[in-house]
Coordinates of C-alpha atoms and ligand atoms in Angstrom, one line a residue:
X28 CA 110.0 135.6 73.6
X29 CA 107.3 138.2 73.1
X30 CA 108.6 141.7 74.0
X31 CA 106.2 143.5 76.3
X32 CA 108.2 146.8 76.3
X33 CA 106.0 149.6 75.1
X34 CA 109.0 151.9 75.3
X35 CA 106.8 154.6 76.6
X36 CA 106.0 153.8 80.2
X37 CA 102.3 154.2 81.2
X38 CA 101.0 157.6 82.1
X39 CA 99.2 156.2 85.2
X40 CA 100.8 158.0 88.1
X41 CA 102.8 155.7 90.2
X42 CA 101.6 155.8 93.8
X43 CA 105.1 156.2 95.2
X44 CA 105.1 159.7 96.6
X45 CA 101.8 160.6 94.9
X46 CA 99.6 160.0 97.9
X47 CA 99.6 162.0 101.1
X48 CA 100.6 159.2 103.4
X49 CA 101.5 156.4 103.7
X50 CA 102.8 155.8 100.1
X51 CA 101.1 152.4 99.8
X52 CA 97.6 153.8 100.4
X53 CA 97.0 153.8 96.7
X54 CA 99.5 151.2 95.6
X55 CA 98.7 147.9 93.9
X56 CA 100.8 144.8 94.6
X57 CA 101.6 142.0 92.2
X58 CA 102.5 138.6 93.5
X59 CA 105.0 136.4 91.6
X60 CA 105.3 132.7 92.3
X61 CA 108.9 132.5 91.0
X62 CA 108.9 128.8 90.0
X63 CA 105.9 129.4 87.7
X64 CA 106.6 132.8 86.2
X65 CA 109.5 132.7 83.7
X66 CA 112.2 130.1 83.1
X67 CA 115.3 131.4 81.3
X68 CA 117.7 128.4 81.6
X69 CA 115.4 125.7 80.3
X70 CA 115.3 123.6 83.5
X71 CA 111.5 123.9 83.6
X72 CA 111.5 126.0 86.8
X73 CA 111.1 129.8 86.7
X74 CA 114.1 131.9 87.9
X75 CA 115.1 135.4 89.0
X76 CA 116.5 136.3 85.6
X77 CA 113.1 135.4 84.2
X78 CA 111.4 137.9 86.5
X79 CA 113.9 140.6 85.6
X80 CA 113.2 139.9 81.9
X81 CA 109.4 140.5 82.5
X82 CA 109.6 143.8 84.4
X83 CA 108.5 145.8 81.4
X84 CA 105.3 143.9 81.4
X85 CA 104.7 144.7 85.0
X86 CA 105.5 148.4 84.4
X87 CA 103.0 148.4 81.6
X88 CA 100.3 146.9 83.8
X89 CA 101.1 149.7 86.2
X90 CA 101.6 147.9 89.5
X91 CA 103.7 149.5 92.2
X92 CA 105.1 146.6 94.2
X93 CA 106.1 143.1 93.4
X94 CA 105.9 140.4 96.1
X95 CA 108.1 137.4 95.5
X96 CA 107.2 134.1 97.0
X97 CA 110.3 132.5 98.6
X98 CA 113.5 132.3 96.5
X99 CA 115.8 131.5 99.4
X100 CA 117.9 128.3 99.7
X101 CA 115.5 125.4 100.4
X102 CA 115.0 121.7 99.9
X103 CA 111.7 122.7 98.2
X104 CA 109.5 120.4 100.3
X105 CA 106.8 123.1 100.2
X106 CA 108.1 125.0 97.2
X107 CA 110.5 127.2 99.2
X108 CA 108.3 127.8 102.3
X109 CA 110.8 125.5 104.0
X110 CA 114.0 127.6 104.1
X111 CA 117.4 126.2 104.9
X112 CA 119.4 129.4 104.5
X113 CA 117.7 132.8 104.8
X114 CA 120.7 134.7 103.4
X115 CA 121.2 132.9 100.1
X116 CA 119.2 132.3 96.9
X117 CA 118.3 128.7 96.0
X118 CA 120.4 127.7 92.9
X119 CA 117.1 126.8 91.2
X120 CA 116.2 130.5 91.1
X121 CA 119.7 131.9 90.6
X122 CA 122.2 133.8 92.8
X123 CA 122.4 136.7 95.2
X124 CA 123.8 138.7 92.2
X125 CA 120.7 137.9 90.2
X126 CA 118.7 139.2 93.1
X127 CA 120.7 142.4 93.2
X128 CA 120.2 142.9 89.5
X129 CA 116.4 142.3 89.9
X130 CA 116.3 144.9 92.6
X131 CA 118.2 147.5 90.6
X132 CA 116.1 146.9 87.5
X133 CA 112.9 147.0 89.4
X134 CA 113.8 150.2 91.2
X135 CA 114.9 151.8 87.9
X136 CA 111.3 151.3 86.7
X137 CA 109.8 152.6 90.0
X138 CA 108.8 149.2 91.1
X139 CA 109.3 148.0 94.7
X140 CA 110.3 144.5 95.7
X141 CA 108.8 142.8 98.8
X142 CA 110.2 139.4 99.8
X143 CA 108.4 136.6 101.5
X144 CA 109.5 136.1 105.1
X145 CA 109.0 132.5 106.5
X146 CA 109.9 132.6 110.2
X147 CA 107.2 130.6 111.9
X148 CA 109.3 127.6 110.8
X149 CA 112.5 126.8 109.0
X150 CA 113.4 123.8 107.0
X151 CA 114.6 120.8 109.0
X152 CA 117.8 121.2 107.0
X153 CA 118.5 124.6 108.4
X154 CA 121.7 124.8 110.4
X155 CA 119.7 126.1 113.4
X156 CA 117.5 123.0 113.4
X157 CA 120.4 120.6 112.9
X158 CA 122.2 122.2 115.9
X159 CA 119.0 122.1 117.9
X160 CA 118.9 118.3 117.7
X161 CA 121.7 118.2 120.3
X162 CA 120.4 119.0 123.8
X163 CA 123.8 120.5 124.8
X164 CA 124.0 122.9 121.9
X165 CA 123.1 126.6 122.4
X166 CA 120.3 126.1 119.8
X167 CA 118.7 123.4 121.9
X168 CA 115.7 125.5 122.8
X169 CA 115.2 127.1 119.3
X170 CA 112.3 124.8 118.4
X171 CA 109.3 123.2 120.2
X172 CA 111.0 120.0 121.5
X173 CA 108.9 117.7 123.7
X174 CA 109.4 114.3 125.3
X175 CA 107.2 111.3 124.5
X176 CA 103.8 111.1 126.3
X177 CA 104.3 109.7 129.8
X178 CA 104.2 105.9 129.9
X179 CA 104.9 105.5 126.2
X180 CA 108.0 104.3 124.4
X181 CA 109.4 107.2 122.4
X182 CA 108.9 106.9 118.6
X183 CA 106.1 104.4 118.9
X184 CA 102.5 105.1 117.7
X185 CA 100.5 107.0 120.3
X186 CA 103.7 108.4 122.0
X187 CA 103.3 111.8 120.4
X188 CA 103.1 114.6 123.0
X189 CA 99.5 115.3 122.0
X190 CA 97.1 114.5 119.2
X191 CA 97.6 117.6 117.1
X192 CA 97.6 116.9 113.4
X193 CA 99.6 118.9 110.9
X194 CA 97.7 121.0 108.3
X195 CA 99.5 119.0 105.7
X196 CA 98.5 115.6 107.0
X197 CA 99.6 113.2 109.7
X198 CA 100.7 114.1 113.3
X199 CA 102.1 117.5 114.0
X200 CA 104.9 115.9 116.0
X201 CA 107.9 114.2 114.5
X202 CA 110.2 112.0 116.5
X203 CA 113.9 112.6 116.2
X204 CA 116.0 109.5 117.3
X205 CA 119.1 111.6 117.7
X206 CA 117.6 113.9 120.4
X207 CA 115.2 111.2 121.6
X208 CA 112.3 113.8 121.5
X209 CA 109.6 115.1 119.3
X210 CA 109.5 118.5 117.5
X211 CA 106.3 120.4 116.6
X212 CA 105.5 121.2 113.0
X213 CA 102.2 122.8 112.2
X214 CA 103.0 122.3 108.5
X215 CA 105.1 119.5 107.0
X216 CA 107.6 117.5 109.0
X217 CA 110.3 119.3 107.1
X218 CA 109.0 122.6 108.5
X219 CA 109.7 122.6 112.3
X220 CA 108.2 125.5 114.2
X221 CA 110.7 128.0 115.6
X222 CA 110.4 128.8 119.3
X223 CA 109.7 132.5 119.4
X224 CA 109.5 132.4 123.2
X225 CA 113.3 132.3 123.0
X226 CA 114.7 135.8 122.6
X227 CA 117.8 134.5 120.8
X228 CA 115.5 133.2 118.0
X229 CA 113.8 136.6 117.6
X230 CA 117.1 138.4 117.6
X231 CA 118.4 136.1 114.8
X232 CA 115.3 136.7 112.8
X233 CA 115.5 140.5 113.1
X234 CA 119.2 140.4 112.2
X235 CA 118.4 138.5 109.0
X236 CA 115.6 140.9 108.2
X237 CA 117.8 143.9 108.6
X238 CA 120.4 142.2 106.3
X239 CA 117.8 142.1 103.5
X240 CA 116.5 145.6 104.2
X241 CA 120.0 146.9 104.0
X242 CA 120.5 145.1 100.7
X243 CA 117.7 147.2 99.3
X244 CA 114.5 145.3 99.4
X245 CA 111.3 147.3 100.2
X246 CA 109.7 145.1 102.8
X247 CA 108.2 141.7 103.6
X248 CA 105.2 139.6 103.2
X249 CA 105.2 137.6 106.4
X250 CA 104.2 133.9 106.1
X251 CA 101.7 132.8 108.8
X252 CA 103.2 135.4 111.1
X253 CA 100.2 135.4 113.4
X254 CA 101.1 131.8 114.3
X255 CA 104.4 132.4 116.0
X256 CA 103.1 132.9 119.5
X257 CA 101.7 129.7 121.0
X258 CA 99.4 129.4 124.0
X259 CA 101.1 127.5 126.8
X260 CA 100.1 127.0 130.4
X261 CA 102.0 128.6 133.3
X262 CA 104.5 125.7 133.2
X263 CA 105.1 126.3 129.5
X264 CA 103.1 123.2 128.6
X265 CA 101.0 122.8 125.4
X266 CA 97.5 121.3 125.8
X267 CA 97.4 117.6 126.5
X268 CA 101.1 117.4 127.1
X269 CA 100.8 116.1 130.6
X270 CA 98.9 113.1 129.3
X271 CA 95.7 113.8 131.2
X272 CA 93.2 115.8 129.2
X273 CA 94.1 114.7 125.8
X274 CA 90.8 113.1 125.1
X275 CA 89.0 116.4 125.7
X276 CA 90.2 117.9 122.4
X277 CA 87.8 117.3 119.5
X278 CA 89.4 114.9 117.0
X279 CA 88.5 115.3 113.4
X280 CA 87.7 112.7 110.7
X281 CA 91.3 112.1 110.1
X282 CA 92.0 111.2 113.7
X283 CA 93.8 114.3 114.9
X284 CA 92.9 117.5 116.7
X285 CA 93.8 120.9 115.3
X286 CA 96.7 123.0 116.8
X287 CA 95.1 126.1 115.2
X288 CA 93.4 127.7 118.2
X289 CA 96.6 127.3 120.3
X290 CA 98.9 128.6 117.6
X291 CA 96.9 131.5 116.0
X292 CA 96.9 135.0 117.5
X293 CA 98.6 133.7 120.6
X294 CA 99.1 135.7 123.8
X295 CA 102.5 137.3 122.8
X296 CA 101.7 138.2 119.2
X297 CA 101.3 141.9 119.7
X298 CA 104.5 142.1 121.8
X299 CA 106.5 140.2 119.1
X300 CA 105.2 142.3 116.2
X301 CA 105.9 145.6 118.0
X302 CA 109.3 144.4 118.9
X303 CA 109.9 143.5 115.2
X304 CA 108.9 146.9 114.1
X305 CA 111.2 148.5 116.5
X306 CA 114.1 146.2 115.7
X307 CA 113.8 146.2 111.9
X308 CA 111.6 149.0 110.5
X309 CA 112.0 152.0 112.8
X310 CA 113.9 154.8 111.2
X311 CA 113.5 153.3 107.7
X312 CA 111.3 154.9 105.0
X313 CA 109.5 153.8 101.8
X314 CA 108.9 150.2 102.9
X315 CA 105.7 148.2 103.5
X316 CA 105.0 145.0 105.3
X317 CA 102.0 142.7 105.2
X318 CA 101.4 139.8 107.5
X319 CA 99.6 136.6 106.5
X320 CA 97.1 136.2 109.3
X321 CA 95.0 133.1 109.4
X322 CA 92.8 133.1 112.5
X323 CA 92.8 136.9 112.9
X324 CA 89.4 138.5 113.2
X325 CA 88.6 141.8 111.5
X326 CA 88.7 143.6 114.9
X327 CA 92.1 142.2 115.6
X328 CA 93.1 143.4 112.2
X329 CA 92.2 146.9 113.1
X330 CA 94.4 146.7 116.2
X331 CA 97.4 145.2 114.6
X332 CA 97.4 147.6 111.6
X333 CA 96.5 150.7 113.6
X334 CA 99.8 152.7 113.2
X335 CA 99.5 153.8 116.8
X336 CA 100.2 150.3 117.9
X337 CA 103.3 150.0 115.9
X338 CA 102.9 146.5 114.5
X339 CA 102.2 145.8 110.8
X340 CA 101.0 147.9 107.9
X341 CA 98.4 145.4 106.7
X342 CA 97.3 141.7 107.0
X343 CA 95.8 139.1 104.8
X344 CA 92.6 137.8 106.5
X345 CA 91.1 134.6 105.3
X346 CA 87.5 134.4 106.4
X347 CA 86.2 135.6 102.9
X348 CA 88.0 132.8 101.1
X349 CA 86.7 130.2 103.4
X350 CA 83.1 130.6 102.4
X351 CA 83.0 127.6 100.0
X352 CA 84.3 125.1 102.6
X353 CA 82.7 123.5 105.6
X354 CA 84.4 121.6 108.3
X355 CA 87.3 120.5 106.1
X356 CA 89.0 122.4 103.3
X357 CA 88.1 119.4 101.1
X358 CA 84.4 119.6 101.8
X359 CA 83.3 122.3 99.4
X360 CA 79.9 124.1 99.4
X361 CA 78.5 126.4 96.7
X362 CA 79.4 130.0 96.5
X363 CA 76.9 132.5 97.7
X364 CA 77.1 136.3 97.1
X365 CA 75.6 136.9 100.6
X366 CA 78.4 135.0 102.3
X367 CA 81.2 136.8 100.5
X368 CA 79.6 140.2 101.2
X369 CA 79.1 139.4 104.9
X370 CA 82.8 138.6 105.3
X371 CA 84.2 141.4 103.2
X372 CA 81.9 143.9 104.8
X373 CA 83.1 142.9 108.3
X374 CA 86.7 143.4 107.2
X375 CA 85.9 146.9 105.7
X376 CA 83.8 148.0 108.6
X377 CA 86.5 147.1 111.1
X378 CA 89.1 149.5 109.6
X379 CA 86.8 152.5 109.1
X380 CA 88.5 154.6 111.7
X381 CA 91.9 153.0 112.1
X382 CA 94.0 150.3 110.5
X383 CA 94.0 149.2 106.9
X384 CA 92.8 146.3 104.7
X385 CA 94.5 144.0 102.2
X386 CA 92.3 143.0 99.2
X387 CA 92.8 139.6 97.6
X388 CA 90.9 136.7 96.0
X389 CA 93.9 134.9 94.5
X390 CA 97.3 133.9 95.7
X391 CA 99.5 130.8 95.4
X392 CA 97.4 128.9 97.9
X393 CA 94.0 129.8 96.5
X394 CA 92.3 128.5 93.3
X395 CA 91.7 130.9 90.4
X396 CA 88.7 133.1 91.2
X397 CA 87.2 132.9 87.8
X398 CA 87.0 129.1 88.0
X399 CA 86.1 129.1 91.7
X400 CA 83.2 131.6 91.8
X401 CA 82.9 132.7 88.2
X402 CA 82.4 130.6 85.1
X403 CA 85.3 129.5 83.0
X404 CA 83.3 127.3 80.6
X405 CA 83.5 129.5 77.6
X406 CA 85.4 132.6 76.5
X407 CA 82.7 135.2 77.1
X408 CA 81.6 134.0 80.5
X409 CA 85.2 133.7 81.6
X410 CA 86.1 137.2 80.6
X411 CA 83.0 138.7 82.1
X412 CA 83.4 136.8 85.4
X413 CA 87.1 137.7 85.6
X414 CA 86.2 141.4 85.2
X415 CA 83.3 141.3 87.6
X416 CA 85.4 139.8 90.4
X417 CA 88.3 142.1 89.5
X418 CA 86.0 145.2 89.7
X419 CA 84.4 144.1 93.0
X420 CA 87.8 143.6 94.7
X421 CA 89.6 146.6 93.4
X422 CA 86.8 149.1 94.2
X423 CA 87.0 148.2 97.9
X424 CA 89.1 150.3 100.3
X425 CA 92.5 148.8 101.0
X426 CA 95.5 147.6 99.1
X427 CA 94.7 145.2 96.2
X428 CA 96.9 142.2 95.4
X429 CA 97.0 140.7 92.0
X430 CA 98.3 137.2 91.7
X431 CA 100.3 136.4 88.5
X432 CA 97.9 135.6 85.6
X433 CA 94.8 136.9 87.4
X434 CA 95.1 140.0 85.2
X435 CA 94.7 137.7 82.2
X436 CA 91.8 135.8 83.6
X437 CA 93.8 132.6 84.0
X438 CA 91.8 129.6 85.1
X439 CA 92.1 126.5 87.3
X440 CA 94.2 123.7 86.0
X441 CA 91.4 121.2 85.5
X442 CA 93.7 118.3 86.4
X443 CA 92.0 114.9 86.3
X444 CA 94.5 112.6 87.8
X445 CA 96.5 112.7 91.0
X446 CA 99.8 112.3 89.3
X447 CA 99.4 115.8 87.7
X448 CA 99.5 117.4 91.1
X449 CA 102.8 118.5 92.7
X450 CA 101.6 120.1 95.9
X451 CA 102.4 118.2 99.1
X452 CA 99.1 119.4 100.7
X453 CA 97.1 117.9 97.8
X454 CA 99.0 114.6 97.7
X455 CA 99.0 114.1 101.5
X456 CA 95.3 115.0 101.8
X457 CA 94.4 112.5 99.2
X458 CA 96.4 109.8 100.9
X459 CA 95.1 110.6 104.3
X460 CA 91.4 111.1 103.5
X461 CA 90.9 108.6 100.8
X462 CA 93.4 105.8 101.6
X463 CA 94.0 106.0 105.4
X464 CA 91.0 107.6 107.2
X465 CA 88.6 106.6 104.3
X466 CA 86.5 109.6 105.1
X467 CA 86.1 110.8 101.5
X468 CA 85.6 108.9 98.2
X469 CA 88.2 109.2 95.5
X470 CA 85.8 110.9 93.1
X471 CA 84.7 113.5 95.7
X472 CA 88.4 114.2 96.7
X473 CA 89.4 114.6 93.0
X474 CA 86.6 117.0 92.5
X475 CA 87.6 119.0 95.6
X476 CA 91.2 119.1 94.5
X477 CA 90.2 120.4 91.0
X478 CA 88.1 123.1 92.6
X479 CA 90.2 124.2 95.5
X480 CA 93.7 122.6 95.4
X481 CA 96.7 125.0 95.5
X482 CA 98.2 123.7 92.3
X483 CA 95.4 125.4 90.4
X484 CA 97.2 128.7 90.9
X485 CA 100.7 127.3 90.2
X486 CA 100.6 126.3 86.6
X487 CA 103.0 128.3 84.4
X488 CA 102.3 131.9 83.6
X489 CA 100.7 132.1 80.1
X490 CA 102.7 134.5 78.1
X491 CA 101.9 133.3 74.6
X492 CA 100.4 130.5 72.6
X493 CA 103.6 128.6 72.0
X494 CA 104.3 125.0 73.2
X495 CA 105.0 125.9 76.9
X496 CA 103.1 129.2 76.9
X497 CA 106.3 131.2 76.7
X498 CA 107.1 130.2 80.3
X499 CA 110.0 128.2 79.0
X500 CA 111.4 127.8 75.4
X501 CA 109.4 125.4 73.2
X502 CA 112.6 123.3 72.8
X503 CA 113.7 123.6 76.4
X504 CA 115.7 120.6 77.8
X505 CA 113.2 120.0 80.6
X506 CA 109.4 120.0 80.7
X507 CA 107.8 122.6 83.0
X508 CA 107.8 121.4 86.6
X509 CA 104.0 121.3 86.5
X510 CA 101.7 121.0 83.5
X511 CA 101.0 124.1 81.4
X512 CA 97.2 124.8 81.1
X513 CA 96.1 123.8 77.6
X514 CA 94.0 126.9 77.5
X515 CA 97.1 129.0 77.1
X516 CA 96.5 129.0 73.4
X517 CA 93.5 131.2 74.0
X518 CA 94.4 132.9 77.3
X519 CA 97.8 134.6 77.2
X520 CA 99.5 137.9 77.6
X521 CA 100.5 138.3 73.9
X522 CA 96.8 138.0 72.9
X523 CA 95.6 140.5 75.5
X524 CA 98.4 143.0 75.8
X525 CA 97.2 145.5 73.1
X526 CA 93.5 144.9 73.5
X527 CA 91.8 147.5 75.8
X528 CA 88.8 145.3 76.1
X529 CA 90.7 142.2 77.3
X530 CA 90.9 141.2 81.0
X531 CA 94.4 142.6 81.0
X532 CA 93.1 145.9 79.6
X533 CA 90.5 146.0 82.3
X534 CA 93.0 145.4 85.1
X535 CA 95.1 148.3 83.7
X536 CA 92.1 150.5 84.1
X537 CA 91.5 149.3 87.7
X538 CA 95.1 150.0 88.6
X539 CA 95.0 153.4 87.0
X540 CA 91.8 154.3 88.9
X541 CA 93.5 153.5 92.2
X542 CA 96.4 155.7 91.3
X543 CA 94.4 158.6 89.9
X544 CA 91.1 158.7 91.8
X545 CA 91.4 159.7 95.4
X546 CA 88.0 158.3 96.2
X547 CA 88.9 154.9 95.0
X548 CA 92.1 155.0 97.0
X549 CA 91.0 156.2 100.3
X550 CA 87.3 157.1 100.2
X551 CA 85.0 155.8 102.9
X552 CA 83.2 152.5 102.2
X553 CA 79.5 152.1 102.7
X554 CA 77.5 149.0 102.0
X555 CA 74.2 149.0 100.1
X556 CA 71.5 146.3 99.6
X557 CA 72.9 144.1 102.3
X558 CA 70.5 141.2 101.6
X559 CA 70.6 141.0 97.8
X560 CA 71.2 137.5 96.6
X561 CA 72.9 138.4 93.3
X562 CA 74.2 141.9 93.5
X563 CA 77.0 143.3 95.6
X564 CA 76.7 147.1 95.9
X565 CA 78.5 149.9 97.8
X566 CA 79.5 153.5 97.7
X567 CA 82.9 155.1 98.2
X568 CA 82.9 158.7 99.4
X569 CA 85.6 161.3 99.7
X570 CA 84.3 164.7 100.9
X571 CA 81.7 165.7 98.2
X572 CA 82.8 163.0 95.8
X573 CA 80.8 159.8 95.8
X574 CA 81.1 156.8 93.5
X575 CA 78.7 153.8 93.3
X576 CA 79.9 150.3 92.7
X577 CA 77.3 147.7 91.7
X578 CA 78.2 144.2 90.5
X579 CA 76.1 141.3 89.6
X580 CA 78.1 138.3 90.8
X581 CA 76.0 135.7 89.1
X582 CA 75.6 134.3 85.5
X583 CA 71.9 135.3 85.4
X584 CA 70.5 138.8 85.0
X585 CA 69.6 140.6 88.2
X586 CA 67.2 143.3 89.2
X587 CA 68.8 146.5 90.4
X588 CA 68.4 146.5 94.2
X589 CA 65.8 149.1 95.4
X590 CA 68.4 151.0 97.4
X591 CA 70.6 151.4 94.4
X592 CA 67.8 152.4 92.1
X593 CA 66.7 155.1 94.6
X594 CA 70.2 156.5 94.7
X595 CA 70.3 156.7 90.9
X596 CA 66.9 158.4 90.6
X597 CA 66.3 159.2 86.9
X598 CA 69.2 157.1 85.6
X599 CA 72.7 157.9 84.6
X600 CA 74.5 159.5 81.7
X601 CA 77.3 157.8 79.8
X602 CA 79.8 160.3 81.2
X603 CA 79.0 159.1 84.7
X604 CA 80.1 155.5 84.0
X605 CA 83.7 155.3 85.1
X606 CA 84.1 151.6 84.3
X607 CA 82.0 148.8 83.2
X608 CA 82.5 145.0 82.7
X609 CA 80.6 145.5 79.4
X610 CA 80.7 149.1 78.2
X611 CA 79.4 152.5 79.2
X612 CA 76.4 152.4 76.8
X613 CA 75.4 149.0 78.0
X614 CA 75.7 150.2 81.6
X615 CA 73.4 153.2 81.0
X616 CA 70.8 151.0 79.4
X617 CA 70.9 148.4 82.2
X618 CA 70.4 151.1 84.8
X619 CA 67.5 152.7 82.9
X620 CA 65.9 149.2 82.6
X621 CA 66.6 148.4 86.2
X622 CA 68.3 145.2 85.4
X623 CA 71.9 144.1 85.2
X624 CA 73.1 141.5 82.7
X625 CA 75.0 138.4 84.0
X626 CA 78.3 139.4 85.5
X627 CA 77.6 143.1 84.8
X628 CA 79.4 145.5 87.0
X629 CA 79.4 149.3 86.8
X630 CA 81.3 152.0 88.6
X631 CA 79.2 155.2 88.5
X632 CA 80.1 158.7 89.4
X633 CA 77.3 160.2 91.5
Ligands
LIG26 C1 101.4 129.9 104.0 C2 101.9 129.9 102.6 O1 101.3 130.8 101.8 C3 101.8 128.4 102.1 O2 102.1 128.3 100.7 C4 102.7 127.6 102.9 O3 102.5 126.2 102.6 C5 102.4 127.7 104.4 N1 102.2 129.1 104.8 C6 103.6 127.2 105.2 O4 104.7 128.0 105.1

């Protein structure tokens, strides 16, 4: 196994304690998808010991916080986002002792650990759900149980309480013969939604969160937390439940209507989040929390993350990663700089005076940005594109998130056959759209999966050029749970680690800038050239200090927008170039010529 310990830790100042307040204002978070990061026991699935063994790598990169996707006990229907015991580690990943060791080793290196919190739903194998199947049990009301539609035989087609479809395919209602009723699941049928209206549910969740905080973790990333409050009428009914108005709800190509507008940003969300802060975080220090927030607008982000409202520290908004889909996730449309800028600008503008932003392009649900919006067809294009999108994201105001392998410029999987996919969303979508509803051709669906499917982000971390990319030993007993990307022979950490010009070297610089440059960390954000079709430009200002960020997000050269040229006047000196996707000399020449090369990005001190 390649050793990534430089023995001398980086000189970049760790954000912890280095910023005025709060500590995470200039922190960088690194997300680990544990099953794909590092396998140490040869079963083909990554584990906690594997993460501990790679902490020196993360320390060298310079990140401050590590967010772990779920490692709790789980039947793994949705790779751990279906939890059957919140207070245990799944044997796939290790033990509670391994978790304690990871925490201690991370803290020794100044790294914080944030765990995933999945409490919109549990697994159907959780003891709470099993108890809830009995109408006389105290847990009877812990989930969204509903009778069959009036006049229909329970369990027969069409008897579901309404026509909501699950985001993972099929009806959002599952009939349970034991209880003789249906339960709601926005996600898979093995992920029943918890009933947050019930105060006992909320108390149990807070108790569990406190248990983890007391054990030493540094906060939570909260899975679809803005979907826990549902819109019900004054009798507690969901839309269409009385059987009357069901035809009024628009039904999509797959034959279902979407629960999304009734389940996102519901009427009691602020109340629940404020209660959670009081019950779990009040009186604690040095933690952070971030809520995954589908359906939350930039304005609502401002409210929820404004410290005076006592809810969450930051949220992940999704409007900017939806720009290449129309109607359905699987109907993809081309990337346009303009659309990305409009969405990101709205997010930045909304938190100018209060609140905070999270910055991300990649995570375990999104494809790799370099393949999605950049160009991964050859080495040079790939490296330039990865740097351009990295620079753009990291120079915004907010807390940047790096998803494992993004710092190496890892690409999409380029799978060509359905049996290479492991994700239930991908497999179900294919079945439903191609085979059942027949609303998409096999070719078009395979193309959409290759572009946007979640497994693109889930192939094993590429540590080196060996048989399984160093993710697991070359002679491991089991194959990796999902195929290793063949391009690991070229794109891997061992190759890039000592090369300051690699994508890895570039990310180290981005992270160090956030730590060391107060303007990058907290300076005001102002958009330039709002209509440009190729170039995304803005300034960051902190008192007298202003930096300019200008990035060509296309594979063709681009004229410098007038507004930018005006600001630069006679051109710039090499010493003013703080960072470039090429190099400083190239940047100076491009500015003088008034034309940026393909994927050229420059950060300029004004
Ligand atoms: C969002 C998570 O990021 C995703 O991976 C998961 O499938 C759903 N929530 C359901 O938990």
